[in-house]
Tab-separated table of C-alpha atoms and ligand atoms in Angstrom:
chain	number	residue	atom	x	y	z
A	1	MET	CA	0.000	0.000	0.000
A	2	ALA	CA	1.264	3.474	-0.864
A	3	ARG	CA	0.169	7.017	-0.081
A	4	ILE	CA	-0.187	8.981	-3.309
A	5	VAL	CA	-1.011	12.576	-4.209
A	6	MET	CA	-2.561	12.822	-7.694
A	7	LYS	CA	-2.724	16.273	-9.319
A	8	PHE	CA	-4.911	17.066	-12.330
A	9	GLY	CA	-4.383	20.206	-14.437
A	10	GLY	CA	-6.949	22.340	-16.237
A	11	THR	CA	-7.269	20.263	-19.423
A	12	SER	CA	-7.778	17.082	-17.375
A	13	VAL	CA	-10.843	18.626	-15.665
A	14	SER	CA	-12.010	20.857	-18.532
A	15	ASN	CA	-15.568	19.419	-18.652
A	16	THR	CA	-17.787	17.013	-16.743
A	17	ASP	CA	-16.795	14.005	-18.903
A	18	ARG	CA	-13.118	14.691	-18.168
A	19	ILE	CA	-13.950	15.010	-14.437
A	20	LYS	CA	-15.648	11.600	-14.571
A	21	ASN	CA	-12.503	10.265	-16.313
A	22	VAL	CA	-10.370	11.674	-13.477
A	23	ALA	CA	-12.686	9.991	-10.943
A	24	ARG	CA	-12.043	6.644	-12.683
A	25	LEU	CA	-8.258	7.196	-12.536
A	26	VAL	CA	-8.511	7.987	-8.817
A	27	LYS	CA	-10.700	4.902	-8.255
A	28	ALA	CA	-8.065	2.736	-9.963
A	29	GLU	CA	-5.453	3.884	-7.398
A	30	VAL	CA	-7.874	3.317	-4.508
A	31	ASP	CA	-8.729	-0.158	-5.848
A	32	LEU	CA	-5.011	-0.997	-5.653
A	33	GLY	CA	-5.282	-0.394	-1.907
A	34	ASN	CA	-3.573	3.012	-1.924
A	35	GLU	CA	-4.361	6.041	0.249
A	36	VAL	CA	-5.103	8.964	-2.041
A	37	ALA	CA	-5.284	12.757	-1.915
A	38	VAL	CA	-6.149	14.609	-5.117
A	39	VAL	CA	-5.230	18.196	-6.019
A	40	VAL	CA	-7.077	19.870	-8.875
A	41	SER	CA	-6.764	23.030	-10.966
A	42	ALA	CA	-9.658	25.033	-12.344
A	43	MET	CA	-11.156	23.977	-15.695
A	44	SER	CA	-8.818	25.109	-18.483
A	45	GLY	CA	-9.453	28.722	-19.484
A	46	THR	CA	-11.375	29.516	-16.266
A	47	THR	CA	-8.499	31.222	-14.418
A	48	ASP	CA	-7.691	33.283	-17.560
A	49	GLN	CA	-11.322	34.417	-17.676
A	50	LEU	CA	-11.385	35.246	-13.953
A	51	ALA	CA	-8.122	37.206	-14.244
A	52	ALA	CA	-9.474	39.088	-17.279
A	53	TRP	CA	-12.629	40.044	-15.382
A	54	SER	CA	-10.581	41.204	-12.434
A	55	ASN	CA	-8.265	43.267	-14.669
A	56	ALA	CA	-11.215	44.760	-16.529
A	57	VAL	CA	-12.544	46.149	-13.247
A	58	ALA	CA	-9.179	47.296	-11.850
A	59	GLN	CA	-5.556	46.495	-12.690
A	60	LEU	CA	-4.677	45.469	-9.151
A	61	GLN	CA	-3.143	42.070	-9.764
A	62	ARG	CA	-1.484	41.663	-6.421
A	63	SER	CA	-4.506	42.448	-4.316
A	64	GLU	CA	-6.597	40.437	-1.861
A	65	GLU	CA	-9.682	40.802	-4.038
A	66	TYR	CA	-7.853	39.642	-7.181
A	67	ASP	CA	-7.032	36.436	-5.290
A	68	ILE	CA	-10.643	35.990	-4.153
A	69	VAL	CA	-11.719	36.124	-7.800
A	70	VAL	CA	-9.008	34.005	-9.471
A	71	SER	CA	-8.971	31.291	-6.796
A	72	SER	CA	-12.667	30.547	-7.326
A	73	GLY	CA	-12.217	28.241	-10.359
A	74	GLU	CA	-10.726	25.537	-8.120
A	75	GLN	CA	-13.756	25.632	-5.810
A	76	ILE	CA	-15.915	24.387	-8.684
A	77	THR	CA	-13.631	21.508	-9.704
A	78	VAL	CA	-13.042	20.144	-6.171
A	79	GLY	CA	-16.790	19.989	-5.606
A	80	LEU	CA	-17.486	18.327	-8.962
A	81	LEU	CA	-14.705	15.756	-8.533
A	82	ALA	CA	-15.804	14.888	-4.987
A	83	LEU	CA	-19.355	14.380	-6.346
A	84	ALA	CA	-18.066	12.204	-9.219
A	85	LEU	CA	-16.070	10.064	-6.762
A	86	GLN	CA	-19.065	9.693	-4.433
A	87	ASN	CA	-21.109	8.676	-7.465
A	88	LEU	CA	-18.649	5.803	-8.025
A	89	GLY	CA	-19.354	4.621	-4.482
A	90	LEU	CA	-16.161	6.059	-2.962
A	91	LYS	CA	-15.784	8.116	0.215
A	92	ALA	CA	-14.585	11.559	-0.891
A	93	ARG	CA	-14.652	15.116	0.443
A	94	SER	CA	-13.643	18.463	-1.074
A	95	TRP	CA	-11.252	20.823	0.728
A	96	LEU	CA	-10.512	24.486	0.069
A	97	ALA	CA	-7.070	25.654	1.162
A	98	TRP	CA	-8.351	27.552	4.242
A	99	GLN	CA	-10.181	24.454	5.472
A	100	ILE	CA	-6.983	22.356	5.655
A	101	PRO	CA	-5.297	24.943	6.210
A	102	ILE	CA	-2.499	25.668	3.706
A	103	TYR	CA	-0.743	28.694	5.231
A	104	THR	CA	1.090	31.138	2.939
A	105	ASP	CA	2.808	34.511	3.190
A	106	CYS	CA	0.832	37.627	2.274
A	107	VAL	CA	2.194	38.216	-1.254
A	108	HIS	CA	-1.130	38.197	-3.071
A	109	GLY	CA	-0.989	36.814	-6.603
A	110	ASN	CA	2.342	35.079	-5.956
A	111	ALA	CA	2.215	33.760	-2.394
A	112	ARG	CA	4.592	31.142	-0.999
A	113	ILE	CA	3.470	28.219	1.122
A	114	ILE	CA	4.803	28.515	4.662
A	115	SER	CA	3.279	25.386	6.192
A	116	ILE	CA	0.442	22.909	5.814
A	117	ASP	CA	-1.426	21.455	8.767
A	118	SER	CA	-2.455	18.194	7.157
A	119	SER	CA	-3.367	16.460	10.427
A	120	ILE	CA	-7.149	16.501	9.870
A	121	ILE	CA	-7.108	15.318	6.265
A	122	LEU	CA	-4.466	12.713	7.104
A	123	LYS	CA	-6.797	11.200	9.708
A	124	GLU	CA	-9.544	10.956	7.079
A	125	ILE	CA	-7.228	9.618	4.345
A	126	VAL	CA	-6.023	6.855	6.663
A	127	GLN	CA	-9.682	5.916	7.235
A	128	GLY	CA	-10.198	5.516	3.465
A	129	GLN	CA	-11.627	8.978	2.652
A	130	ILE	CA	-10.277	10.601	-0.555
A	131	ALA	CA	-9.279	14.227	0.071
A	132	VAL	CA	-9.976	16.397	-2.979
A	133	VAL	CA	-7.965	19.581	-2.446
A	134	ALA	CA	-8.175	22.897	-4.323
A	135	GLY	CA	-4.806	23.725	-5.887
A	136	PHE	CA	-3.384	27.227	-6.438
A	137	GLN	CA	-4.818	28.701	-3.208
A	138	GLY	CA	-3.742	29.305	0.366
A	139	ILE	CA	-4.598	31.400	3.382
A	140	GLY	CA	-2.428	34.356	4.341
A	141	PRO	CA	-1.411	35.607	7.811
A	142	ASN	CA	-4.348	38.038	7.796
A	143	LYS	CA	-6.764	35.142	7.086
A	144	ARG	CA	-7.357	36.307	3.514
A	145	ILE	CA	-7.299	33.921	0.524
A	146	THR	CA	-4.018	33.994	-1.414
A	147	THR	CA	-2.940	32.424	-4.729
A	148	LEU	CA	0.440	30.898	-5.529
A	149	GLY	CA	1.034	32.396	-8.998
A	150	ARG	CA	-0.178	31.069	-12.347
A	151	GLY	CA	0.427	27.343	-12.719
A	152	GLY	CA	0.746	27.096	-8.921
A	153	SER	CA	-1.393	24.011	-8.350
A	154	ASP	CA	1.653	21.826	-9.123
A	155	THR	CA	3.244	23.470	-6.086
A	156	SER	CA	0.109	22.822	-3.993
A	157	ALA	CA	0.326	19.127	-4.926
A	158	VAL	CA	4.019	18.685	-4.160
A	159	ALA	CA	3.735	20.643	-0.889
A	160	LEU	CA	0.757	18.533	0.181
A	161	ALA	CA	2.618	15.339	-0.762
A	162	ALA	CA	5.604	16.444	1.343
A	163	SER	CA	3.343	17.320	4.259
A	164	LEU	CA	1.483	13.980	4.064
A	165	GLN	CA	4.824	12.168	3.690
A	166	ALA	CA	3.411	10.621	0.523
A	167	ASP	CA	5.339	7.963	-1.358
A	168	ARG	CA	4.751	9.674	-4.711
A	169	CYS	CA	3.246	12.731	-6.375
A	170	ASP	CA	1.726	12.085	-9.822
A	171	ILE	CA	1.171	15.184	-11.947
A	172	TYR	CA	-1.433	14.364	-14.606
A	173	THR	CA	-1.521	16.750	-17.568
A	174	ASP	CA	-2.442	16.964	-21.280
A	175	VAL	CA	0.845	15.547	-22.648
A	176	GLU	CA	2.523	12.189	-21.953
A	177	GLY	CA	5.305	13.637	-19.792
A	178	VAL	CA	8.241	16.035	-20.021
A	179	TYR	CA	9.462	16.322	-23.619
A	180	THR	CA	12.675	17.421	-25.338
A	181	THR	CA	10.776	20.677	-25.963
A	182	ASP	CA	7.130	21.804	-26.021
A	183	PRO	CA	5.414	19.082	-28.100
A	184	HIS	CA	2.668	21.521	-29.031
A	185	LEU	CA	5.243	23.657	-30.868
A	186	ILE	CA	7.703	21.084	-32.229
A	187	ALA	CA	6.120	17.948	-33.706
A	188	LYS	CA	9.398	16.000	-33.486
A	189	ALA	CA	9.728	16.508	-29.722
A	190	ARG	CA	10.357	13.246	-27.822
A	191	LYS	CA	9.088	12.183	-24.404
A	192	ILE	CA	11.869	11.865	-21.817
A	193	ASP	CA	11.703	8.827	-19.484
A	194	PHE	CA	13.914	10.226	-16.678
A	195	ILE	CA	15.023	13.782	-15.939
A	196	ALA	CA	17.124	15.168	-13.066
A	197	TYR	CA	15.546	17.609	-10.552
A	198	GLU	CA	18.203	20.192	-11.516
A	199	GLU	CA	17.354	19.942	-15.217
A	200	MET	CA	13.623	20.127	-14.530
A	201	LEU	CA	14.164	23.194	-12.351
A	202	GLU	CA	16.146	25.013	-15.067
A	203	LEU	CA	13.471	24.143	-17.649
A	204	ALA	CA	10.565	25.168	-15.417
A	205	SER	CA	12.281	28.413	-14.388
A	206	HIS	CA	12.921	29.311	-18.034
A	207	GLY	CA	9.475	28.832	-19.488
A	208	ALA	CA	8.612	25.094	-19.762
A	209	LYS	CA	5.219	25.392	-18.124
A	210	VAL	CA	4.692	21.635	-17.759
A	211	LEU	CA	5.726	22.075	-14.084
A	212	HIS	CA	5.692	25.101	-11.766
A	213	SER	CA	9.303	25.831	-10.775
A	214	ARG	CA	8.541	26.037	-7.033
A	215	ALA	CA	7.035	22.530	-7.224
A	216	VAL	CA	10.363	21.236	-8.532
A	217	ILE	CA	12.342	23.026	-5.813
A	218	MET	CA	10.139	21.489	-3.141
A	219	ALA	CA	10.238	18.003	-4.680
A	220	ALA	CA	14.053	18.132	-4.749
A	221	LEU	CA	14.178	19.428	-1.169
A	222	TYR	CA	12.105	16.519	0.146
A	223	ALA	CA	13.541	13.993	-2.387
A	224	LEU	CA	9.931	13.306	-3.315
A	225	PRO	CA	9.423	11.043	-6.337
A	226	VAL	CA	7.424	13.014	-8.925
A	227	GLN	CA	5.960	11.565	-12.068
A	228	VAL	CA	4.501	13.627	-14.950
A	229	LEU	CA	1.981	11.715	-17.061
A	230	SER	CA	-1.129	12.080	-19.183
A	231	SER	CA	-4.670	11.832	-17.827
A	232	LEU	CA	-5.876	11.078	-21.343
A	233	ASP	CA	-3.937	7.885	-22.118
A	234	LYS	CA	-2.279	5.140	-20.138
A	235	LYS	CA	1.327	5.456	-21.369
A	236	PRO	CA	4.193	5.684	-18.854
A	237	GLY	CA	5.244	9.261	-18.108
A	238	THR	CA	8.449	11.000	-17.022
A	239	LEU	CA	10.052	10.319	-13.662
A	240	ILE	CA	12.018	13.127	-12.008
A	241	VAL	CA	15.046	11.652	-10.265
A	242	LYS	CA	18.330	12.575	-8.573
A	243	GLU	CA	21.128	13.267	-11.048
A	244	GLY	CA	23.057	10.277	-9.695
A	245	GLY	CA	20.154	8.033	-10.693
A	246	LEU	CA	20.396	8.941	-14.381
A	247	VAL	CA	21.907	6.192	-16.491
A	248	GLU	CA	22.572	8.454	-19.458
A	249	LYS	CA	23.621	12.060	-18.814
A	250	GLN	CA	22.496	14.003	-21.876
A	251	VAL	CA	24.506	16.987	-23.016
A	252	VAL	CA	21.220	18.664	-23.916
A	253	THR	CA	18.142	17.020	-22.419
A	254	SER	CA	15.495	19.574	-23.325
A	255	ILE	CA	14.944	23.092	-24.691
A	256	ALA	CA	12.670	25.638	-22.988
A	257	TYR	CA	11.404	28.928	-24.342
A	258	SER	CA	9.755	31.954	-22.851
A	259	THR	CA	7.802	34.577	-24.758
A	260	ASN	CA	7.005	36.733	-21.707
A	261	GLU	CA	10.269	38.638	-21.961
A	262	ALA	CA	11.024	42.322	-22.408
A	263	LYS	CA	14.435	43.950	-22.845
A	264	VAL	CA	15.347	47.292	-21.296
A	265	THR	CA	18.510	49.255	-22.177
A	266	LEU	CA	19.717	52.309	-20.278
A	267	ILE	CA	21.992	54.335	-22.540
A	268	GLY	CA	24.748	56.645	-21.348
A	269	LEU	CA	24.698	55.733	-17.678
A	270	THR	CA	27.332	57.299	-15.473
A	271	ASP	CA	29.968	54.584	-14.939
A	272	CYS	CA	30.579	54.757	-11.199
A	273	PRO	CA	30.032	52.556	-8.127
A	274	GLY	CA	26.439	52.358	-6.838
A	275	VAL	CA	24.625	52.983	-10.121
A	276	ALA	CA	23.659	49.339	-10.766
A	277	ALA	CA	22.770	48.966	-7.088
A	278	ALA	CA	20.379	51.937	-7.279
A	279	ILE	CA	18.701	50.602	-10.427
A	280	PHE	CA	18.151	47.059	-9.226
A	281	GLU	CA	17.160	48.163	-5.727
A	282	SER	CA	14.415	50.321	-7.202
A	283	LEU	CA	13.148	47.418	-9.353
A	284	ALA	CA	13.286	45.015	-6.407
A	285	LYS	CA	11.245	47.443	-4.312
A	286	ALA	CA	8.547	47.245	-6.984
A	287	ALA	CA	8.756	43.394	-6.799
A	288	ILE	CA	10.097	43.235	-10.373
A	289	ASN	CA	12.331	40.229	-11.082
A	290	VAL	CA	15.287	40.904	-13.351
A	291	ASP	CA	16.656	38.007	-15.377
A	292	MET	CA	19.446	38.522	-17.946
A	293	ILE	CA	21.851	41.429	-17.273
A	294	VAL	CA	24.632	42.746	-19.525
A	295	GLN	CA	26.725	45.877	-18.974
A	296	ASN	CA	28.868	47.198	-21.810
A	297	VAL	CA	32.317	48.475	-20.877
A	298	SER	CA	32.520	52.182	-21.595
A	299	GLN	CA	35.171	53.402	-24.021
A	300	ASN	CA	36.330	56.367	-21.956
A	301	GLY	CA	35.413	55.050	-18.518
A	302	ASP	CA	32.807	57.745	-17.925
A	303	PHE	CA	29.645	56.254	-19.420
A	304	THR	CA	28.186	52.800	-19.971
A	305	ASP	CA	25.079	51.043	-21.344
A	306	LEU	CA	23.166	48.572	-19.177
A	307	THR	CA	20.742	46.004	-20.642
A	308	PHE	CA	18.499	43.609	-18.723
A	309	THR	CA	15.281	41.662	-19.142
A	310	VAL	CA	12.081	41.635	-17.079
A	311	ASN	CA	8.771	39.823	-17.468
A	312	SER	CA	6.845	41.699	-20.170
A	313	SER	CA	3.935	42.268	-17.764
A	314	ASN	CA	6.348	44.359	-15.644
A	315	LEU	CA	7.799	46.434	-18.497
A	316	ASN	CA	5.695	49.552	-17.988
A	317	LEU	CA	6.231	49.546	-14.241
A	318	ALA	CA	10.006	49.017	-14.705
A	319	CYS	CA	10.251	51.992	-17.096
A	320	LYS	CA	8.228	54.094	-14.643
A	321	MET	CA	10.583	53.218	-11.764
A	322	LEU	CA	13.643	54.021	-13.906
A	323	ASN	CA	12.205	57.347	-15.059
A	324	VAL	CA	11.970	58.360	-11.424
A	325	LEU	CA	15.719	57.693	-11.095
A	326	LYS	CA	16.683	59.574	-14.268
A	327	LYS	CA	17.724	62.786	-12.563
A	328	ASP	CA	19.901	61.033	-9.972
A	329	LEU	CA	21.504	58.527	-12.359
A	330	GLY	CA	21.965	60.871	-15.283
A	331	TYR	CA	21.401	58.389	-18.110
A	332	VAL	CA	20.658	59.641	-21.631
A	333	ASP	CA	17.794	57.385	-22.731
A	334	ILE	CA	15.767	54.210	-22.046
A	335	ILE	CA	15.039	51.837	-24.917
A	336	SER	CA	12.658	48.930	-24.406
A	337	ASN	CA	11.640	46.028	-26.625
A	338	ALA	CA	8.942	43.460	-25.821
A	339	MET	CA	9.271	41.643	-29.175
A	340	VAL	CA	11.894	39.256	-27.807
A	341	CYS	CA	11.926	35.675	-26.573
A	342	LYS	CA	14.361	33.554	-24.597
A	343	ILE	CA	15.500	30.084	-25.596
A	344	SER	CA	17.332	27.911	-23.052
A	345	VAL	CA	19.101	24.612	-23.706
A	346	VAL	CA	19.468	22.459	-20.589
A	347	GLY	CA	21.386	19.285	-19.754
A	348	VAL	CA	23.476	17.960	-16.863
A	349	GLY	CA	25.983	16.495	-19.351
A	350	MET	CA	27.048	20.077	-20.177
A	351	ARG	CA	29.184	20.056	-17.032
A	352	SER	CA	31.623	17.628	-18.604
A	353	GLN	CA	31.177	18.139	-22.339
A	354	PRO	CA	32.590	21.190	-24.158
A	355	GLY	CA	31.155	22.630	-27.387
A	356	VAL	CA	27.509	23.008	-26.371
A	357	ALA	CA	27.560	26.792	-26.752
A	358	LYS	CA	29.370	26.525	-30.082
A	359	ILE	CA	26.551	24.380	-31.526
A	360	MET	CA	23.970	26.883	-30.288
A	361	PHE	CA	25.694	29.938	-31.745
A	362	HIS	CA	26.559	28.204	-35.056
A	363	THR	CA	23.015	26.948	-35.500
A	364	LEU	CA	21.454	30.355	-34.861
A	365	ALA	CA	24.011	32.051	-37.139
A	366	LYS	CA	23.208	29.609	-39.958
A	367	CYS	CA	19.543	30.620	-39.608
A	368	GLY	CA	20.519	34.318	-39.763
A	369	ILE	CA	19.291	34.885	-36.192
A	370	ASN	CA	20.993	37.627	-34.189
A	371	ILE	CA	21.651	36.898	-30.495
A	372	GLN	CA	20.830	39.915	-28.322
A	373	LEU	CA	21.812	38.596	-24.859
A	374	ILE	CA	23.396	35.435	-23.464
A	375	THR	CA	23.369	33.984	-19.939
A	376	THR	CA	24.543	30.629	-18.654
A	377	SER	CA	24.509	28.377	-15.619
A	378	GLU	CA	26.493	25.178	-15.151
A	379	ILE	CA	23.822	23.170	-16.978
A	380	ARG	CA	22.041	25.811	-19.122
A	381	ILE	CA	22.700	28.291	-21.924
A	382	SER	CA	20.051	30.938	-22.636
A	383	VAL	CA	19.865	33.389	-25.508
A	384	LEU	CA	17.521	36.304	-26.113
A	385	ILE	CA	16.437	36.689	-29.737
A	386	SER	CA	13.725	38.475	-31.707
A	387	SER	CA	10.368	36.768	-31.082
A	388	LYS	CA	9.738	36.416	-34.828
A	389	TYR	CA	12.447	33.714	-34.923
A	390	LEU	CA	11.090	31.569	-32.064
A	391	ASP	CA	9.789	28.635	-34.159
A	392	LEU	CA	12.764	28.652	-36.538
A	393	ALA	CA	15.335	28.750	-33.715
A	394	LEU	CA	13.598	26.092	-31.628
A	395	GLN	CA	13.271	23.727	-34.575
A	396	ALA	CA	16.889	24.231	-35.687
A	397	LEU	CA	18.329	23.778	-32.185
A	398	HIS	CA	16.174	20.704	-31.529
A	399	THR	CA	17.636	19.108	-34.670
A	400	ALA	CA	21.194	20.342	-34.033
A	401	TYR	CA	21.322	18.740	-30.564
A	402	GLY	CA	20.019	15.427	-31.964
A	403	LEU	CA	16.711	15.570	-30.098
A	404	ASP	CA	14.324	14.919	-33.021
A	405	THR	CA	12.269	11.706	-33.025
A	406	ASP	CA	13.180	9.266	-35.746
A	407	GLY	CA	9.567	9.022	-36.988
B	501	ADP	P1	-1.838	21.618	-16.715
B	501	ADP	O1	-3.049	22.410	-17.031
B	501	ADP	O2	-2.060	20.146	-16.734
B	501	ADP	O3	-1.123	22.108	-15.483
B	501	ADP	P2	0.026	23.094	-18.365
B	501	ADP	O4	-0.624	23.720	-19.560
B	501	ADP	O5	0.323	23.957	-17.200
B	501	ADP	O6	-0.852	21.834	-17.947
B	501	ADP	O7	1.389	22.366	-18.796
B	501	ADP	C1	1.368	21.410	-19.839
B	501	ADP	C2	1.830	22.075	-21.122
B	501	ADP	O8	3.206	22.433	-21.000
B	501	ADP	C3	1.808	21.169	-22.342
B	501	ADP	O9	0.533	21.154	-22.940
B	501	ADP	C4	2.881	21.775	-23.236
B	501	ADP	O10	2.336	22.599	-24.240
B	501	ADP	C5	3.699	22.671	-22.293
B	501	ADP	N1	5.139	22.358	-22.317
B	501	ADP	C6	6.134	23.277	-22.464
B	501	ADP	N2	7.325	22.689	-22.470
B	501	ADP	C7	7.113	21.365	-22.301
B	501	ADP	C8	7.975	20.228	-22.210
B	501	ADP	N3	9.315	20.346	-22.268
B	501	ADP	N4	7.425	19.018	-22.039
B	501	ADP	C9	6.076	18.874	-21.962
B	501	ADP	N5	5.203	19.914	-22.054
B	501	ADP	C10	5.713	21.145	-22.213
B	502	LIG	N1	-5.752	27.464	-12.222
B	502	LIG	C1	-4.473	28.097	-12.000
B	502	LIG	C2	-3.914	28.674	-13.294
B	502	LIG	O1	-4.542	28.542	-14.345
B	502	LIG	C3	-3.482	27.184	-11.340
B	502	LIG	C4	-3.003	26.029	-12.187
B	502	LIG	O2	-3.606	25.687	-13.199
B	502	LIG	O3	-1.974	25.433	-11.811
B	502	LIG	O4	-2.877	29.280	-13.262
B	503	MG	MG1	0.175	23.716	-15.142
């Protein structure tokens, strides 16, 4: 007997037939004698609609009331799934995050889980009750509903699994597992059988939305076995494992992309200590994450250009913050460009194999694609390019690193 947390994403619960299908998958685990908790997302498209309604009334994305609105999609699906399970003759009960409770910090719209008191649901699970838990939501220190950021129900599932000391967390989605790149964009993408936590984290943090990056961090922290698989067919999925458990260490395992990027360049900045600190402190104060950063060396030592990227949803706010600093910093101009995308190649084998960057730069050059920014980690190389080249670059790199399926 095992204790399992099963998580179903938006496409898996997108209508009542799909919810009945999920109920059958849950029943199959229960019939094997397992203890089961289920975490669900809202029906696909629902959270987008709720966010659009909220934004149409007021653009206050990080507010308490925004979270009240966007968290409501999960209330519908937990209730429907609990009903579907009861209809199959199983004992099941729905749980909203505050009823468990799942405690978070107070950063509305992007809250972090602080702790989960799973003692009550654990008692019920042990007695054969299926706990159907709303993903994406939590309760803040002021007892207001919070949400964990878009795609956050993966994090709810992994956190709950850690808290319940589950043997496994199965993330059911609309593709068969983690692929060599987004299979909805590149037809020749291949499913990966095993991937290291570190690789999955780099991919998730750089745009591969198949898993929420904080879910991967937590899974690695608790060494929790996580499996990504399809709710729509019965094929084996992808297992996320420790790097040491990988038989084959790929030079490039998978390629992620992100289209939510915007580039900002400050021209003619005074080149003296404290300037970069002032810029990034001001952005941090506005809760704006900065990703790629490049500073050009000034010719005469007096002036320099500084380029960095932010999430495109933060571009206007970032420019506003920098305009406030203009008088103090004395830069000449700000140039911004939201027509850019980031492509990241990831693989633990990069640590020991040279030439990975060369293939990337050669391949993009052959396609006539100009690289605007480059950043690297030990197991990742990212480039920023014009968004009009996304498909071309992804396809060419996928082929160049030998990732295409044979078929
Ligand atoms: P869910 O609603 O089940 O949480 P998501 O839409 O959040 O599903 O994530 C699954 C999607 O992630 C897939 O449909 C696919 O388009 C996208 N994706 C991006 N990169 C990858 C990848 N490397 N492997 C698998 N899917 C990927
Ligand atoms: N429903 C939320 C969203 O669409 C959470 C999730 O799907 O993981 O972002
Ligand atoms: Mg998701």
